[in-house]
Short mmCIF file of C-alpha atoms in Angstrom, two decimals:
data_model
loop_
_atom_site.label_atom_id
_atom_site.label_comp_id
_atom_site.label_asym_id
_atom_site.label_seq_id
_atom_site.Cartn_x
_atom_site.Cartn_y
_atom_site.Cartn_z
CA MET U 1 12.77 -8.85 57.92
CA ILE U 2 15.81 -8.45 60.42
CA GLU U 3 16.13 -5.68 62.85
CA HIS U 4 19.60 -5.34 64.70
CA SER U 5 19.44 -2.07 66.35
CA GLN U 6 19.14 -3.51 69.74
CA VAL U 7 21.69 -6.45 69.09
CA VAL U 8 24.22 -7.20 71.75
CA ILE U 9 27.36 -8.95 70.68
CA ASP U 10 27.79 -11.35 73.67
CA GLU U 11 31.02 -12.88 72.70
CA LEU U 12 33.40 -12.70 69.70
CA VAL U 13 36.49 -14.64 68.37
CA VAL U 14 38.39 -14.16 65.27
CA HIS U 15 40.66 -16.86 63.72
CA HIS U 16 42.65 -16.72 60.68
CA VAL U 17 42.05 -19.51 58.02
CA GLY U 18 44.83 -19.77 55.59
CA THR U 19 44.67 -20.93 51.76
CA ARG U 20 44.72 -24.58 51.85
CA ALA U 21 45.93 -24.86 48.17
CA ASP U 22 48.99 -23.12 49.24
CA GLY U 23 49.32 -25.06 52.39
CA GLU U 24 48.64 -22.28 54.87
CA PRO U 25 47.30 -23.45 58.09
CA VAL U 26 44.77 -22.16 60.56
CA ARG U 27 46.06 -19.71 63.26
CA PHE U 28 43.68 -19.78 66.33
CA SER U 29 43.12 -16.99 68.61
CA LYS U 30 43.96 -18.19 72.27
CA SER U 31 40.60 -16.85 73.60
CA SER U 32 37.51 -15.05 72.79
CA MET U 33 36.57 -11.39 73.55
CA ARG U 34 33.71 -9.34 74.97
CA LEU U 35 32.65 -6.01 73.76
CA GLN U 36 30.41 -4.52 76.24
CA ASP U 37 32.57 -1.72 77.20
CA GLU U 38 33.80 -1.10 73.72
CA GLU U 39 30.67 0.80 72.28
CA MET U 40 32.42 2.27 69.11
CA VAL U 41 33.91 -1.00 68.13
CA GLY U 42 30.72 -3.02 68.72
CA SER U 43 28.69 -0.46 66.60
CA VAL U 44 31.23 -0.78 63.78
CA LEU U 45 31.07 -4.46 63.97
CA LYS U 46 27.09 -4.76 64.10
CA THR U 47 27.07 -2.51 60.97
CA TYR U 48 29.67 -4.86 59.26
CA PHE U 49 27.83 -8.19 60.39
CA PHE U 50 24.23 -7.01 59.51
CA SER U 51 24.43 -4.64 56.71
CA ALA U 52 25.01 -7.18 53.95
CA PHE U 53 21.57 -8.82 54.49
CA LYS U 54 19.13 -6.76 52.51
CA THR U 55 16.56 -9.58 51.54
CA GLU U 56 14.24 -11.86 53.33
CA ALA U 57 15.93 -14.87 51.67
CA TYR U 58 16.02 -17.51 54.49
CA TYR U 59 17.88 -20.90 54.56
CA ASN U 60 17.50 -23.95 56.55
CA PHE U 61 20.32 -26.60 57.21
CA ILE U 62 20.21 -29.61 55.01
CA GLY U 63 18.89 -32.82 56.74
CA ALA U 64 17.97 -31.49 60.27
CA GLU U 65 14.69 -33.12 60.08
CA GLU U 66 16.29 -36.62 59.63
CA GLY U 67 19.00 -35.75 62.18
CA ALA U 68 21.70 -35.46 59.40
CA ALA U 69 22.61 -31.95 59.36
CA GLY U 70 26.47 -31.07 59.26
CA LEU U 71 28.95 -29.84 61.74
CA VAL U 72 27.83 -26.33 61.57
CA TYR U 73 24.24 -27.27 62.57
CA GLN U 74 25.72 -29.40 65.41
CA GLN U 75 27.90 -26.50 66.65
CA ALA U 76 25.06 -23.95 66.64
CA CYS U 77 23.11 -26.27 68.77
CA ALA U 78 25.98 -26.69 71.16
CA ILE U 79 26.35 -23.06 71.47
CA PHE U 80 22.58 -22.17 71.93
CA ASP U 81 22.28 -24.74 74.44
CA ASP U 82 25.45 -23.81 76.55
CA PRO U 83 27.18 -20.63 75.52
CA SER U 84 30.27 -21.57 77.74
CA GLN U 85 31.01 -23.78 74.63
CA PHE U 86 31.44 -21.01 72.30
CA TYR U 87 35.24 -20.89 72.11
CA GLN U 88 35.79 -24.55 71.85
CA SER U 89 33.04 -24.83 69.11
CA SER U 90 34.58 -21.70 67.09
CA LEU U 91 37.92 -23.92 66.98
CA GLN U 92 36.07 -26.68 65.32
CA LEU U 93 34.09 -24.48 62.97
CA ALA U 94 37.46 -22.64 61.87
CA GLU U 95 39.21 -26.15 61.27
CA PHE U 96 36.15 -27.40 59.44
CA LEU U 97 36.10 -24.38 57.17
CA HIS U 98 39.78 -24.85 56.44
CA GLN U 99 39.01 -28.49 55.50
CA GLN U 100 36.11 -27.35 53.16
CA SER U 101 38.33 -24.85 51.26
CA ASN U 102 39.50 -26.90 48.70
CA HIS U 103 39.16 -24.84 45.43
CA PRO U 104 42.35 -22.93 44.32
CA LYS U 105 40.54 -19.79 43.93
CA ILE U 106 39.50 -19.77 47.77
CA ARG U 107 41.56 -17.31 49.44
CA GLY U 108 42.72 -17.24 52.93
CA GLY U 109 41.31 -14.74 55.55
CA GLU U 110 39.95 -13.82 58.98
CA PHE U 111 37.07 -15.96 60.24
CA TYR U 112 34.74 -14.31 62.66
CA VAL U 113 32.32 -16.16 65.00
CA ALA U 114 29.87 -13.84 66.92
CA LEU U 115 27.26 -14.71 69.48
CA PHE U 116 24.36 -12.29 69.39
CA ARG U 117 21.43 -11.46 71.62
CA ASN U 118 18.17 -9.33 70.94
CA CYS U 119 17.87 -10.22 66.95
CA VAL U 120 14.53 -9.60 65.89
CA VAL U 121 13.58 -11.86 62.79
CA ASP U 122 10.04 -11.20 61.46
CA GLY U 123 9.18 -9.88 64.56
CA GLU U 124 10.56 -12.66 66.84
CA VAL U 125 13.41 -12.06 69.45
CA ALA U 126 16.13 -14.68 69.04
CA ASP U 127 19.88 -15.33 69.98
CA GLY U 128 21.86 -15.59 66.68
CA LEU U 129 25.23 -17.06 65.89
CA GLY U 130 27.21 -15.38 63.15
CA LEU U 131 30.03 -16.84 60.80
CA PHE U 132 31.78 -14.40 58.55
CA LYS U 133 34.90 -14.57 56.75
CA SER U 134 36.90 -11.51 55.11
CA GLU U 135 39.14 -12.25 52.22
CA ASN U 136 39.68 -8.95 50.65
CA LYS U 137 41.62 -5.94 52.24
CA ASP U 138 41.08 -2.04 50.86
CA THR U 139 43.57 0.62 51.24
CA PHE U 140 42.50 3.72 53.24
CA LEU U 141 44.03 7.09 53.46
CA LYS U 142 44.96 8.02 57.01
CA VAL U 143 45.38 11.95 58.00
CA PHE U 144 47.44 12.53 61.15
CA LEU U 145 49.02 15.47 62.67
CA LYS U 146 52.83 15.57 62.98
CA GLU U 147 54.78 18.64 64.08
CA GLU U 148 52.20 21.17 63.11
CA ASN U 149 51.75 19.45 59.57
CA PHE U 150 48.96 17.23 58.57
CA ILE U 151 50.58 14.10 57.08
CA LEU U 152 48.99 11.66 54.67
CA GLY U 153 49.48 7.76 55.20
CA ALA U 154 47.85 4.58 53.80
CA GLN U 155 46.64 1.69 55.76
CA GLU U 156 45.20 -1.69 54.84
CA GLY U 157 42.21 -2.71 56.53
CA ILE U 158 38.59 -4.14 56.07
CA ASN U 159 35.66 -1.95 54.41
CA ILE U 160 32.69 -2.55 56.89
CA ARG U 161 30.33 -1.91 53.76
CA LYS U 162 31.67 -4.87 51.90
CA MET U 163 31.04 -8.44 53.40
CA ASP U 164 32.86 -11.10 51.68
CA LYS U 165 31.19 -13.94 53.09
CA GLY U 166 28.66 -14.29 55.85
CA CYS U 167 25.94 -16.41 57.73
CA ILE U 168 23.64 -15.69 60.70
CA ILE U 169 21.92 -18.58 62.20
CA PHE U 170 18.83 -17.81 64.61
CA ASN U 171 17.93 -19.74 67.43
CA THR U 172 14.35 -20.34 66.01
CA GLU U 173 12.96 -23.35 63.95
CA ARG U 174 15.46 -25.61 65.14
CA ALA U 175 13.41 -28.85 64.25
CA GLN U 176 13.47 -27.62 60.65
CA GLY U 177 17.23 -26.78 60.61
CA PHE U 178 17.03 -23.23 62.19
CA LYS U 179 16.39 -20.01 59.98
CA ALA U 180 19.24 -18.52 58.77
CA VAL U 181 20.63 -15.88 56.34
CA MET U 182 23.42 -16.18 53.96
CA VAL U 183 25.61 -14.22 51.63
CA ASP U 184 28.72 -14.92 49.41
CA ASN U 185 29.86 -11.85 47.53
CA ILE U 186 33.29 -13.29 46.38
CA ASN U 187 33.00 -16.79 44.76
CA LYS U 188 30.87 -17.44 42.06
CA GLY U 189 30.13 -20.86 39.90
CA ASN U 190 31.59 -24.10 41.40
CA GLU U 191 33.92 -22.34 43.97
CA ALA U 192 30.90 -20.74 45.32
CA ARG U 193 29.45 -24.11 46.55
CA PHE U 194 31.86 -24.48 49.34
CA TRP U 195 30.70 -21.68 51.80
CA LYS U 196 26.75 -22.45 51.04
CA GLU U 197 26.82 -26.32 50.56
CA ASP U 198 30.37 -27.83 51.69
CA PHE U 199 30.86 -25.61 54.78
CA LEU U 200 27.44 -24.35 55.99
CA ALA U 201 25.02 -27.14 54.31
CA LEU U 202 22.30 -24.82 53.72
CA GLN U 203 19.25 -25.23 51.55
CA PRO U 204 16.59 -22.55 50.73
CA ARG U 205 13.85 -22.28 53.38
CA GLU U 206 10.37 -23.00 51.55
CA ASP U 207 8.55 -19.83 52.20
CA SER U 208 6.65 -17.02 50.44
CA TYR U 209 10.04 -15.40 49.40
CA TYR U 210 11.35 -18.85 47.87
CA PHE U 211 8.01 -19.62 46.02
CA THR U 212 7.83 -16.13 44.66
CA GLN U 213 11.46 -15.95 43.51
CA ASN U 214 11.23 -19.41 41.89
CA TYR U 215 8.14 -18.59 39.94
CA MET U 216 9.49 -15.45 38.69
CA ASN U 217 12.59 -17.14 37.54
CA MET U 218 10.65 -19.74 35.78
CA CYS U 219 8.68 -16.82 33.99
CA LYS U 220 12.05 -15.29 32.90
CA GLY U 221 13.25 -18.53 31.69
CA PHE U 222 10.31 -19.45 29.52
CA VAL U 223 10.88 -16.28 27.66
CA GLN U 224 14.56 -16.87 27.14
CA ASP U 225 14.16 -20.59 26.34
CA VAL U 226 10.99 -20.83 24.56
CA TYR U 227 8.89 -17.56 24.18
CA ASN U 228 11.51 -16.15 22.12
CA ASN U 229 12.93 -15.02 18.72
CA GLU U 230 13.85 -18.64 17.35
CA ASN U 231 10.01 -19.67 17.82
CA GLN U 232 9.21 -16.57 15.85
CA VAL U 233 7.81 -14.47 18.88
CA PRO U 234 8.43 -10.82 18.29
CA ARG U 235 10.41 -8.93 20.99
CA PRO U 236 7.55 -6.68 21.80
CA GLU U 237 5.54 -9.90 22.56
CA GLN U 238 8.11 -11.23 24.76
CA PHE U 239 8.42 -8.00 26.68
CA ASP U 240 4.48 -8.01 27.07
CA PHE U 241 4.60 -11.20 28.72
CA LEU U 242 7.45 -10.17 31.16
CA ASN U 243 5.59 -6.84 32.07
CA ARG U 244 2.41 -8.58 32.31
CA SER U 245 4.16 -11.11 34.73
CA LEU U 246 5.83 -8.67 36.71
CA ASP U 247 2.70 -6.49 37.00
CA PHE U 248 0.94 -9.60 38.41
CA PHE U 249 3.28 -10.23 41.14
CA ASP U 250 3.82 -6.54 41.91
CA LYS U 251 0.16 -5.97 42.42
CA LYS U 252 -1.29 -9.23 43.79
CA GLY U 253 -1.07 -10.37 47.42
CA THR U 254 -1.62 -13.92 46.67
CA PHE U 255 -0.60 -16.12 43.62
CA LYS U 256 -3.00 -18.40 42.20
CA GLN U 257 -2.21 -20.67 39.18
CA GLU U 258 -5.56 -20.09 37.61
CA ASP U 259 -5.64 -16.07 38.00
CA PHE U 260 -1.91 -16.31 36.33
CA GLU U 261 -2.99 -18.22 33.58
CA GLN U 262 -6.16 -16.02 32.74
CA GLU U 263 -4.26 -12.65 33.26
CA VAL U 264 -0.64 -13.24 32.03
CA VAL U 265 -0.48 -16.43 29.91
CA ARG U 266 -3.97 -15.93 28.26
CA PHE U 267 -3.52 -17.87 24.90
CA PRO U 268 -4.22 -21.50 24.76
CA GLU U 269 -1.07 -22.05 22.54
CA VAL U 270 1.00 -20.11 24.97
CA ALA U 271 -0.46 -22.02 27.98
CA ASP U 272 0.49 -25.50 26.38
CA ALA U 273 4.27 -24.36 25.96
CA PHE U 274 4.22 -22.66 29.37
CA ALA U 275 2.75 -25.81 31.22
CA ASP U 276 5.49 -27.67 29.29
CA TYR U 277 8.37 -25.63 30.24
CA ARG U 278 7.16 -25.42 33.89
CA THR U 279 7.17 -29.08 34.14
CA GLN U 280 10.56 -29.02 32.60
CA PHE U 281 11.89 -26.39 35.03
CA GLU U 282 10.65 -28.31 38.06
CA GLU U 283 12.39 -31.53 36.94
CA SER U 284 15.58 -30.15 35.80
CA ARG U 285 16.23 -28.19 38.93
CA GLY U 286 14.32 -30.09 41.53
CA ILE U 287 12.43 -26.97 42.63
CA PRO U 288 8.86 -27.04 43.51
CA LEU U 289 6.53 -24.49 41.95
CA ASN U 290 3.21 -24.24 44.23
CA ASP U 291 -0.07 -23.55 42.40
CA SER U 292 -0.89 -21.20 45.33
CA PHE U 293 1.07 -18.95 47.76
CA ASP U 294 1.41 -15.62 49.49
CA ILE U 295 3.68 -13.39 47.28
CA SER U 296 6.69 -11.87 48.74
CA LYS U 297 7.07 -8.15 48.11
CA SER U 298 10.78 -8.45 48.94
CA ALA U 299 11.35 -11.14 46.51
CA VAL U 300 9.61 -9.21 43.91
CA LYS U 301 11.64 -6.02 44.42
CA SER U 302 14.69 -8.45 44.10
CA GLU U 303 13.83 -10.06 40.84
CA LYS U 304 12.48 -6.93 39.34
CA LYS U 305 15.63 -5.83 38.22
CA HIS U 306 16.22 -8.72 36.24
CA PHE U 307 12.96 -8.23 34.15
CA LYS U 308 14.77 -6.08 31.46
CA SER U 309 12.46 -4.92 28.76
CA VAL U 310 14.75 -3.04 26.31
CA LEU U 311 14.56 -3.04 22.50
CA LYS U 312 18.18 -2.60 21.45
CA LEU U 313 18.28 -1.17 17.80
CA ASP U 314 21.44 -1.43 16.46
CA LYS U 315 23.69 0.97 18.17
CA ASN U 316 21.40 4.00 17.96
CA PHE U 317 18.33 3.52 19.86
CA HIS U 318 17.39 1.61 23.13
CA VAL U 319 13.65 1.53 23.54
CA TYR U 320 12.30 0.75 27.05
CA VAL U 321 8.94 -1.09 26.84
CA HIS U 322 6.86 -0.87 29.97
CA GLY U 323 3.28 -1.96 28.59
CA LYS U 324 0.89 -1.11 25.86
CA ARG U 325 1.79 -3.76 23.48
CA ASP U 326 -0.98 -2.41 20.90
CA TYR U 327 1.12 1.01 20.74
CA ILE U 328 4.02 -0.87 19.01
CA GLU U 329 4.22 -1.80 15.37
CA LYS U 330 6.89 -3.24 13.45
CA GLY U 331 7.55 -3.15 9.67
CA PHE U 332 9.93 -2.83 6.65
CA ASP U 333 10.85 -0.02 4.75
CA ALA U 334 11.67 -1.35 1.23
CA GLN U 335 12.91 1.80 0.01
CA ARG U 336 15.50 1.88 2.75
CA GLY U 337 15.78 -1.89 3.04
CA MET U 338 15.48 -1.37 6.74
CA ASN U 339 13.30 -2.49 9.51
CA PHE U 340 11.27 -0.03 11.74
CA TYR U 341 9.14 0.20 14.76
CA LYS U 342 6.27 2.47 15.06
CA LEU U 343 5.44 3.95 18.29
CA PHE U 344 2.05 5.41 19.21
CA PHE U 345 1.87 7.77 22.34
CA GLU U 346 -0.55 10.61 23.78
CA SER U 347 2.01 12.92 25.21
CA GLU U 348 5.70 13.50 25.26
CA MET U 349 7.22 13.44 28.74
#
């Protein structure tokens, strides 16, 4: 969890990184700025810089343990060790970002580099280095008084509630590649790799959030790929598996593979298919799935919205299934030539 109420922006610089595919250059600011005396601007900027990071999904720099981390990691080390290097490092970071922006869908925009003090990360106070890029502009209405009349005008600017791309590197766990948070709300697919991988060189931090998220994703994938209609598994059975999985992660504090198999997987024929899928999931994605870990409630909350259990019956009915598999029966009405579901309930809400 990140607490930023006491954060101070020690130093800030803004450069403009042009669209490389269109031959646009980098335009550098001549110097950095300090905001101690500009309380309103500082407050607005803190909202813009920190509000996008709503989960506890942390990252580390790739190869830090082997001493092979990339330029961003190296410049973060340089700034944390000697803050007087901040501006010179920002020039290298802006130039490097421009070099990595090779995809034609990547837009130009302002690139912010900020040095923070008094960040609180999971209860630990640490300095932070923020890297942010704004690519989209919104149009805002402006009301002003002119000769005793109120006049409307339009002005283009940045919406402080919509972060395009961002990363905050916290000066902790340096040997493991620092602890960092990252967001990219603009690019998806292959073009999204440039921010996380090509520029930042980040990988997920192997912690409770990481293990919880991966295992829940695997459960979802098992229903989509194996425990599905093609293998003659009725939809209520699929939903029942998803609901039991979600209920397990929602109520337990610690994940244990044996408990999960007994309470969620249950049946031997399902257990064999589940074990095979788990092995395939680990090998194809290169993601380890631990047999025991602390369950991250933040990860559960984030993934819960993807566990959808909705029976869509033609275009007439949506039935939301939250449990009680025995209360749903499927049948076929020969007279009408139509399928039907029979639902049992005790009271109508």
